[in-house]
Short mmCIF file of C-alpha atoms in Angstrom, two decimals:
data_model
loop_
_atom_site.label_atom_id
_atom_site.label_comp_id
_atom_site.label_asym_id
_atom_site.label_seq_id
_atom_site.Cartn_x
_atom_site.Cartn_y
_atom_site.Cartn_z
CA MET P 1 16.65 11.47 -2.09
CA GLY P 2 18.38 9.25 -4.64
CA THR P 3 16.20 6.17 -4.08
CA PRO P 4 14.31 5.45 -7.33
CA GLY P 5 10.57 5.80 -6.70
CA GLY P 6 11.15 7.02 -3.16
CA TRP P 7 10.98 10.76 -3.85
CA TRP P 8 8.95 12.82 -6.26
CA ARG P 9 9.83 16.49 -6.85
CA GLY P 10 11.44 16.71 -3.41
CA LEU P 11 8.58 14.95 -1.59
CA LEU P 12 8.85 11.57 0.17
CA VAL P 13 6.18 9.36 -1.45
CA CYS P 14 4.10 7.50 1.16
CA ALA P 15 0.79 5.67 1.29
CA ILE P 16 -1.78 4.75 3.93
CA ASP P 17 -4.08 1.78 3.66
CA GLY P 18 -5.57 -0.98 5.80
CA THR P 19 -6.06 -4.74 5.76
CA LEU P 20 -7.65 -7.47 7.87
CA MET P 21 -5.75 -10.31 9.53
CA SER P 22 -7.37 -13.45 10.96
CA VAL P 23 -6.79 -14.40 14.61
CA PRO P 24 -7.69 -17.65 16.43
CA ASP P 25 -11.33 -18.16 17.32
CA SER P 26 -10.74 -18.19 21.07
CA GLU P 27 -12.81 -16.87 23.95
CA GLY P 28 -10.12 -14.37 24.83
CA ASN P 29 -9.75 -12.96 21.32
CA LEU P 30 -13.51 -12.63 20.90
CA THR P 31 -13.56 -10.09 23.76
CA VAL P 32 -11.69 -7.66 21.45
CA PHE P 33 -11.76 -8.94 17.87
CA THR P 34 -14.97 -9.70 16.03
CA LYS P 35 -15.97 -11.89 13.10
CA HIS P 36 -16.74 -10.32 9.76
CA ARG P 37 -20.43 -10.49 8.85
CA CYS P 38 -21.60 -11.12 5.31
CA ASN P 39 -24.56 -12.44 3.32
CA ASN P 40 -23.48 -16.06 3.82
CA GLY P 41 -23.05 -15.76 7.59
CA GLY P 42 -20.05 -14.88 9.74
CA ALA P 43 -16.43 -15.52 8.85
CA GLY P 44 -14.69 -18.52 10.36
CA TYR P 45 -12.17 -16.46 12.32
CA PRO P 46 -12.22 -13.15 14.20
CA ALA P 47 -10.06 -10.48 12.62
CA LEU P 48 -8.00 -7.43 13.50
CA ARG P 49 -7.64 -4.34 11.36
CA LEU P 50 -4.09 -3.25 10.53
CA LEU P 51 -3.19 0.14 9.05
CA VAL P 52 0.31 1.11 8.01
CA LEU P 53 2.10 4.15 6.64
CA VAL P 54 4.56 2.92 4.01
CA SER P 55 7.39 4.62 2.16
CA CYS P 56 6.54 3.60 -1.42
CA GLY P 57 10.10 3.62 -2.75
CA THR P 58 11.47 1.01 -0.33
CA ARG P 59 8.19 -0.34 1.12
CA THR P 60 9.59 0.23 4.60
CA LEU P 61 7.15 0.95 7.42
CA LEU P 62 7.02 4.48 8.82
CA ASP P 63 4.24 3.70 11.31
CA ALA P 64 1.60 1.08 12.03
CA VAL P 65 -1.54 0.82 14.15
CA PHE P 66 -4.06 -1.96 14.62
CA GLY P 67 -7.21 -2.75 16.57
CA PRO P 68 -10.64 -4.34 16.33
CA PRO P 69 -12.26 -4.43 12.89
CA SER P 70 -15.43 -2.89 14.31
CA ASP P 71 -13.55 0.42 14.04
CA GLY P 72 -13.26 1.37 10.39
CA GLU P 73 -10.13 2.44 8.54
CA THR P 74 -10.93 6.12 8.92
CA VAL P 75 -11.19 5.62 12.70
CA HIS P 76 -7.70 4.11 12.94
CA ALA P 77 -6.07 6.38 10.32
CA PRO P 78 -5.78 9.56 12.49
CA ARG P 79 -3.41 7.63 14.78
CA LEU P 80 -0.89 7.59 11.92
CA LEU P 81 -0.83 11.39 11.61
CA ARG P 82 1.88 11.53 14.29
CA SER P 83 4.35 10.33 11.64
CA LEU P 84 3.41 12.81 8.90
CA ARG P 85 5.33 16.01 8.33
CA LYS P 86 6.21 18.64 5.78
CA GLY P 87 8.11 17.22 2.81
CA MET P 88 5.88 14.17 2.40
CA ILE P 89 3.10 13.35 -0.04
CA VAL P 90 0.52 10.76 1.06
CA LEU P 91 -1.30 8.62 -1.48
CA LEU P 92 -4.82 7.65 -0.40
CA ASP P 93 -7.50 5.31 -1.71
CA ARG P 94 -11.16 6.35 -1.95
CA ASN P 95 -12.01 5.38 1.62
CA PHE P 96 -9.50 7.84 3.09
CA THR P 97 -10.38 11.06 1.27
CA ALA P 98 -13.08 12.12 3.71
CA GLN P 99 -13.04 15.83 4.47
CA ALA P 100 -12.02 15.42 8.10
CA LEU P 101 -9.04 13.18 7.33
CA VAL P 102 -7.80 15.27 4.39
CA THR P 103 -8.00 18.36 6.62
CA ALA P 104 -6.09 16.61 9.42
CA ILE P 105 -3.34 15.45 7.04
CA ALA P 106 -3.01 18.93 5.54
CA ARG P 107 -2.50 20.37 9.04
CA THR P 108 0.59 18.17 9.51
CA GLY P 109 2.23 19.90 6.54
CA ALA P 110 2.15 16.77 4.35
CA GLN P 111 0.65 16.92 0.86
CA VAL P 112 -2.26 14.72 -0.23
CA LEU P 113 -2.93 12.87 -3.46
CA GLY P 114 -6.00 10.68 -3.23
CA ARG P 115 -8.78 9.15 -5.22
CA VAL P 116 -12.40 10.06 -4.50
CA LYS P 117 -15.52 8.15 -5.43
CA ASN P 118 -16.79 8.87 -8.92
CA SER P 119 -20.21 9.74 -7.47
CA ARG P 120 -18.71 12.53 -5.36
CA ARG P 121 -19.38 15.97 -6.78
CA LEU P 122 -16.76 18.67 -6.19
CA VAL P 123 -17.61 22.25 -7.11
CA CYS P 124 -15.44 23.74 -9.87
CA LEU P 125 -14.16 27.09 -8.58
CA ARG P 126 -11.68 27.77 -11.36
CA ARG P 127 -10.70 25.78 -14.38
CA LEU P 128 -6.97 25.30 -15.04
CA PRO P 129 -4.96 24.47 -18.15
CA GLY P 130 -4.36 20.78 -18.59
CA GLY P 131 -7.87 19.70 -17.60
CA SER P 132 -7.80 20.06 -13.79
CA PHE P 133 -9.77 22.55 -11.72
CA LEU P 134 -9.66 24.09 -8.26
CA SER P 135 -12.17 23.14 -5.59
CA MET P 136 -12.49 22.72 -1.81
CA CYS P 137 -12.41 19.60 0.37
CA GLY P 138 -13.98 21.00 3.50
CA THR P 139 -11.73 23.96 4.37
CA VAL P 140 -8.74 22.68 2.34
CA PRO P 141 -8.12 24.04 -1.19
CA VAL P 142 -7.59 21.14 -3.60
CA ARG P 143 -7.08 20.53 -7.27
CA VAL P 144 -9.34 17.97 -8.94
CA ILE P 145 -8.20 15.77 -11.81
CA ASP P 146 -10.75 13.69 -13.71
CA CYS P 147 -9.34 11.02 -15.98
CA GLU P 148 -10.01 7.73 -17.71
CA ILE P 149 -7.45 4.95 -17.44
CA THR P 150 -7.53 2.18 -20.04
CA LEU P 151 -5.85 -1.15 -19.36
CA THR P 152 -5.08 -3.26 -22.41
CA THR P 153 -4.12 -6.96 -22.27
CA VAL P 154 -4.35 -9.93 -24.60
CA THR P 155 -7.83 -10.55 -23.20
CA GLY P 156 -9.14 -7.12 -24.21
CA ARG P 157 -9.47 -3.56 -22.93
CA SER P 158 -11.10 -2.15 -19.83
CA THR P 159 -11.60 1.51 -19.00
CA ALA P 160 -12.33 3.00 -15.59
CA GLY P 161 -12.90 6.55 -14.46
CA TYR P 162 -10.65 8.04 -11.78
CA CYS P 163 -11.17 11.27 -9.90
CA LEU P 164 -8.13 12.46 -7.97
CA ILE P 165 -7.75 15.34 -5.53
CA THR P 166 -4.49 16.88 -4.40
CA THR P 167 -3.37 19.70 -2.16
CA LEU P 168 -0.70 20.52 -4.78
CA THR P 169 -2.72 23.22 -6.50
CA ASP P 170 -0.07 24.67 -8.83
CA HIS P 171 -0.60 23.12 -12.25
CA HIS P 172 2.71 24.52 -13.51
CA THR P 173 4.97 22.81 -10.96
CA HIS P 174 2.83 19.68 -10.59
CA PRO P 175 1.18 18.81 -13.94
CA ALA P 176 -1.95 16.68 -13.87
CA ALA P 177 -0.47 13.90 -16.02
CA ASP P 178 2.52 13.55 -13.68
CA LEU P 179 0.22 13.29 -10.64
CA ILE P 180 -1.85 10.57 -12.29
CA THR P 181 1.32 8.59 -13.00
CA LEU P 182 2.51 9.13 -9.43
CA TYR P 183 -0.75 7.78 -8.03
CA HIS P 184 0.15 4.36 -9.46
CA GLN P 185 2.77 4.15 -6.69
CA ARG P 186 -0.05 3.65 -4.18
CA TRP P 187 -0.09 -0.01 -5.14
CA GLU P 188 3.26 -0.47 -3.35
CA ILE P 189 1.40 -0.66 -0.05
CA GLU P 190 -0.71 -3.53 -1.41
CA THR P 191 2.51 -5.35 -2.29
CA ALA P 192 3.79 -4.72 1.24
CA TYR P 193 0.67 -6.38 2.67
CA LEU P 194 1.18 -9.31 0.29
CA GLU P 195 4.72 -9.76 1.62
CA ILE P 196 3.59 -9.57 5.24
CA LYS P 197 0.50 -11.78 5.03
CA SER P 198 1.39 -14.24 2.28
CA THR P 199 5.19 -14.43 2.05
CA ILE P 200 6.13 -14.23 5.75
CA LEU P 201 2.93 -15.51 7.32
CA GLY P 202 2.15 -17.92 4.49
CA GLY P 203 -1.54 -17.02 4.58
CA ARG P 204 -1.86 -18.62 8.00
CA VAL P 205 -4.02 -17.44 10.88
CA LEU P 206 -2.10 -15.84 13.75
CA ARG P 207 -1.44 -18.23 16.66
CA ALA P 208 -1.98 -16.18 19.83
CA ARG P 209 -5.24 -16.93 21.65
CA THR P 210 -5.33 -13.80 23.80
CA PRO P 211 -5.46 -10.11 22.83
CA ALA P 212 -2.15 -9.42 24.59
CA GLY P 213 -0.50 -12.31 22.78
CA THR P 214 -1.97 -11.15 19.49
CA ASP P 215 -0.47 -7.69 20.02
CA GLN P 216 2.97 -9.22 20.57
CA GLU P 217 2.65 -11.45 17.52
CA VAL P 218 1.63 -8.59 15.22
CA TYR P 219 4.53 -6.45 16.43
CA ALA P 220 6.92 -9.38 15.89
CA LEU P 221 5.58 -9.84 12.35
CA LEU P 222 5.99 -6.13 11.56
CA VAL P 223 9.49 -6.01 13.06
CA THR P 224 10.55 -9.01 10.98
CA TYR P 225 9.19 -7.39 7.84
CA GLN P 226 10.87 -4.07 8.64
CA VAL P 227 14.29 -5.65 9.31
CA LEU P 228 14.16 -7.46 5.97
CA ARG P 229 13.02 -4.37 4.11
CA LEU P 230 15.79 -2.26 5.69
CA ALA P 231 18.38 -4.86 4.67
CA MET P 232 17.01 -4.77 1.12
CA ALA P 233 17.02 -0.96 1.03
CA ASP P 234 20.60 -0.83 2.34
CA ALA P 235 21.73 -3.29 -0.32
CA ALA P 236 19.98 -1.40 -3.11
CA SER P 237 21.47 1.91 -1.91
CA THR P 238 24.97 0.64 -2.74
CA ARG P 239 23.95 0.39 -6.40
CA PRO P 240 22.52 3.76 -7.55
CA ASP P 241 21.40 2.15 -10.81
CA VAL P 242 19.24 -0.44 -9.01
CA ASP P 243 15.59 0.25 -8.21
CA PRO P 244 14.60 -1.35 -4.86
CA ASP P 245 11.68 -2.92 -6.76
CA ARG P 246 14.16 -5.33 -8.31
CA ALA P 247 15.16 -6.77 -4.92
CA SER P 248 13.45 -10.10 -4.22
CA PHE P 249 11.65 -10.25 -0.89
CA SER P 250 11.54 -14.05 -1.07
CA ILE P 251 15.34 -14.23 -1.38
CA ALA P 252 15.72 -11.89 1.59
CA LEU P 253 13.32 -13.94 3.72
CA ASN P 254 14.80 -17.34 2.82
CA THR P 255 18.36 -16.08 3.35
CA ALA P 256 17.41 -14.74 6.78
CA ARG P 257 15.83 -18.10 7.66
CA ASP P 258 18.99 -19.94 6.58
CA LEU P 259 21.16 -17.65 8.69
CA VAL P 260 19.00 -18.18 11.77
CA ILE P 261 18.94 -21.97 11.32
CA GLN P 262 22.67 -22.24 10.66
CA ALA P 263 23.56 -19.66 13.35
CA THR P 264 26.75 -18.92 11.44
CA GLY P 265 29.04 -16.22 12.82
CA ILE P 266 26.63 -14.98 15.45
CA ILE P 267 29.35 -14.14 17.95
CA ALA P 268 32.81 -15.14 16.72
CA ASP P 269 34.32 -13.68 13.55
CA THR P 270 31.26 -11.51 12.92
CA VAL P 271 31.77 -8.92 10.20
CA ILE P 272 29.27 -6.06 10.08
CA ASP P 273 28.83 -4.35 6.72
CA LEU P 274 26.05 -2.43 5.02
CA VAL P 275 25.21 -5.09 2.45
CA GLY P 276 25.61 -8.27 4.50
CA THR P 277 24.81 -11.81 3.44
CA ILE P 278 21.17 -10.97 2.69
CA GLY P 279 22.14 -8.02 0.54
CA ARG P 280 24.78 -9.94 -1.40
CA ARG P 281 22.32 -12.68 -2.29
CA ILE P 282 19.73 -10.11 -3.36
CA LEU P 283 22.19 -8.21 -5.57
CA ALA P 284 23.43 -11.45 -7.12
CA ASP P 285 19.93 -12.39 -8.29
CA LEU P 286 18.05 -9.19 -9.05
CA MET P 287 14.62 -9.40 -10.61
CA PRO P 288 14.13 -7.83 -14.06
CA ASP P 289 12.73 -4.33 -14.37
CA ARG P 290 9.09 -4.37 -13.41
CA CYS P 291 6.56 -4.51 -16.20
CA ILE P 292 2.91 -3.56 -15.86
CA ARG P 293 0.74 -6.54 -15.02
CA THR P 294 -2.87 -7.02 -14.04
CA ARG P 295 -4.68 -9.86 -12.32
CA PRO P 296 -8.39 -10.24 -11.55
CA ARG P 297 -9.22 -9.52 -7.92
CA VAL P 298 -10.72 -12.55 -6.19
CA VAL P 299 -11.64 -13.59 -2.68
CA LYS P 300 -8.45 -14.84 -1.01
CA ARG P 301 -10.09 -17.26 1.40
CA ALA P 302 -13.50 -18.48 0.27
CA ILE P 303 -16.26 -19.14 2.81
CA SER P 304 -17.12 -22.40 1.04
CA LYS P 305 -14.90 -24.90 -0.74
CA TYR P 306 -17.43 -24.89 -3.55
CA ASN P 307 -17.18 -22.19 -6.21
CA PRO P 308 -20.67 -21.17 -7.37
CA LYS P 309 -19.37 -18.82 -10.05
CA GLY P 310 -17.36 -21.37 -12.00
CA THR P 311 -13.66 -21.13 -12.80
CA VAL P 312 -11.88 -18.00 -11.56
CA ASP P 313 -9.18 -16.55 -13.80
CA ARG P 314 -6.08 -16.19 -11.62
CA THR P 315 -3.66 -15.46 -14.47
CA SER P 316 -1.43 -12.38 -14.40
CA TYR P 317 -1.41 -10.57 -17.74
CA LYS P 318 1.10 -8.10 -19.12
CA ALA P 319 -0.68 -4.83 -19.75
CA THR P 320 -0.30 -1.37 -21.19
CA ILE P 321 -1.90 1.73 -19.69
CA SER P 322 -3.24 4.80 -21.46
CA ILE P 323 -4.46 7.89 -19.63
CA ASN P 324 -7.00 10.43 -20.86
CA ILE P 325 -7.51 13.57 -18.76
CA LEU P 326 -11.12 14.68 -18.95
CA THR P 327 -11.88 18.35 -19.44
CA THR P 328 -14.40 19.46 -16.84
CA PRO P 329 -16.79 22.32 -17.68
CA GLY P 330 -16.10 25.56 -15.88
CA PRO P 331 -18.38 27.17 -13.27
#
């Protein structure tokens, strides 16, 4: 429980989210995986939908499922419930806070903290100090927190409304402001997908041309990621003052590649220790403490090489965040 960012008030902080990965446009793959349809026609490659359950503190994988993209995220998500248990809190984006899924997660004993769409109306049953109120999500009692989050950068300010629900209904032990801050940890799963798809895979399309081969390749990719993340977590655990966020995934990956290519000490004179070569290189070149940054969201792989909207700002800006909890009228 000492991992910075890994635990919150005795609960293991986790997140569930999904992503799409491109697979080769082969006859075999098209029997299972489909192309994404959009206004400008179909995508160039078929895709598979991957969903993972991530431990936010270390970004290690607790479970993963994948399948055809024709099944939505909420169709695949129940397969991850086998890995949920009491003592966990699951952070969810707007797509996952459907009544059925929230109910299913609550039955596992895990707690829920998720965002709901701003257009969703939840009945106020009792107003609580601090701005939150009690409501129901299906048959599950929840607490609702309405807030405005303002992001300030050198380019200006932007404000967005957030509506969060949680199964932690005691406002004394779990204040609304603390839950809003905790919800920021959900972005760790987006970083995990970045490391899997961009850092390891290099943004490339998977190579297997059959569904069975694709399954093997995805599992190999996830295993590689998990081994690196475990090595990073083990190294960080030897330094209680070091947040795992400061460990560089690129250093871990490049060190592992060097070790495989050099094949040094694979059999003879092998020394097994918790930190290892990967860990020592990580600890020798830690990244600075993370600062808040924002970057405009853009299409990763454009359908056309021409950009009809002009120049896209891809700059990352340092930012500050201010939170305003909105007081909701009582019943």
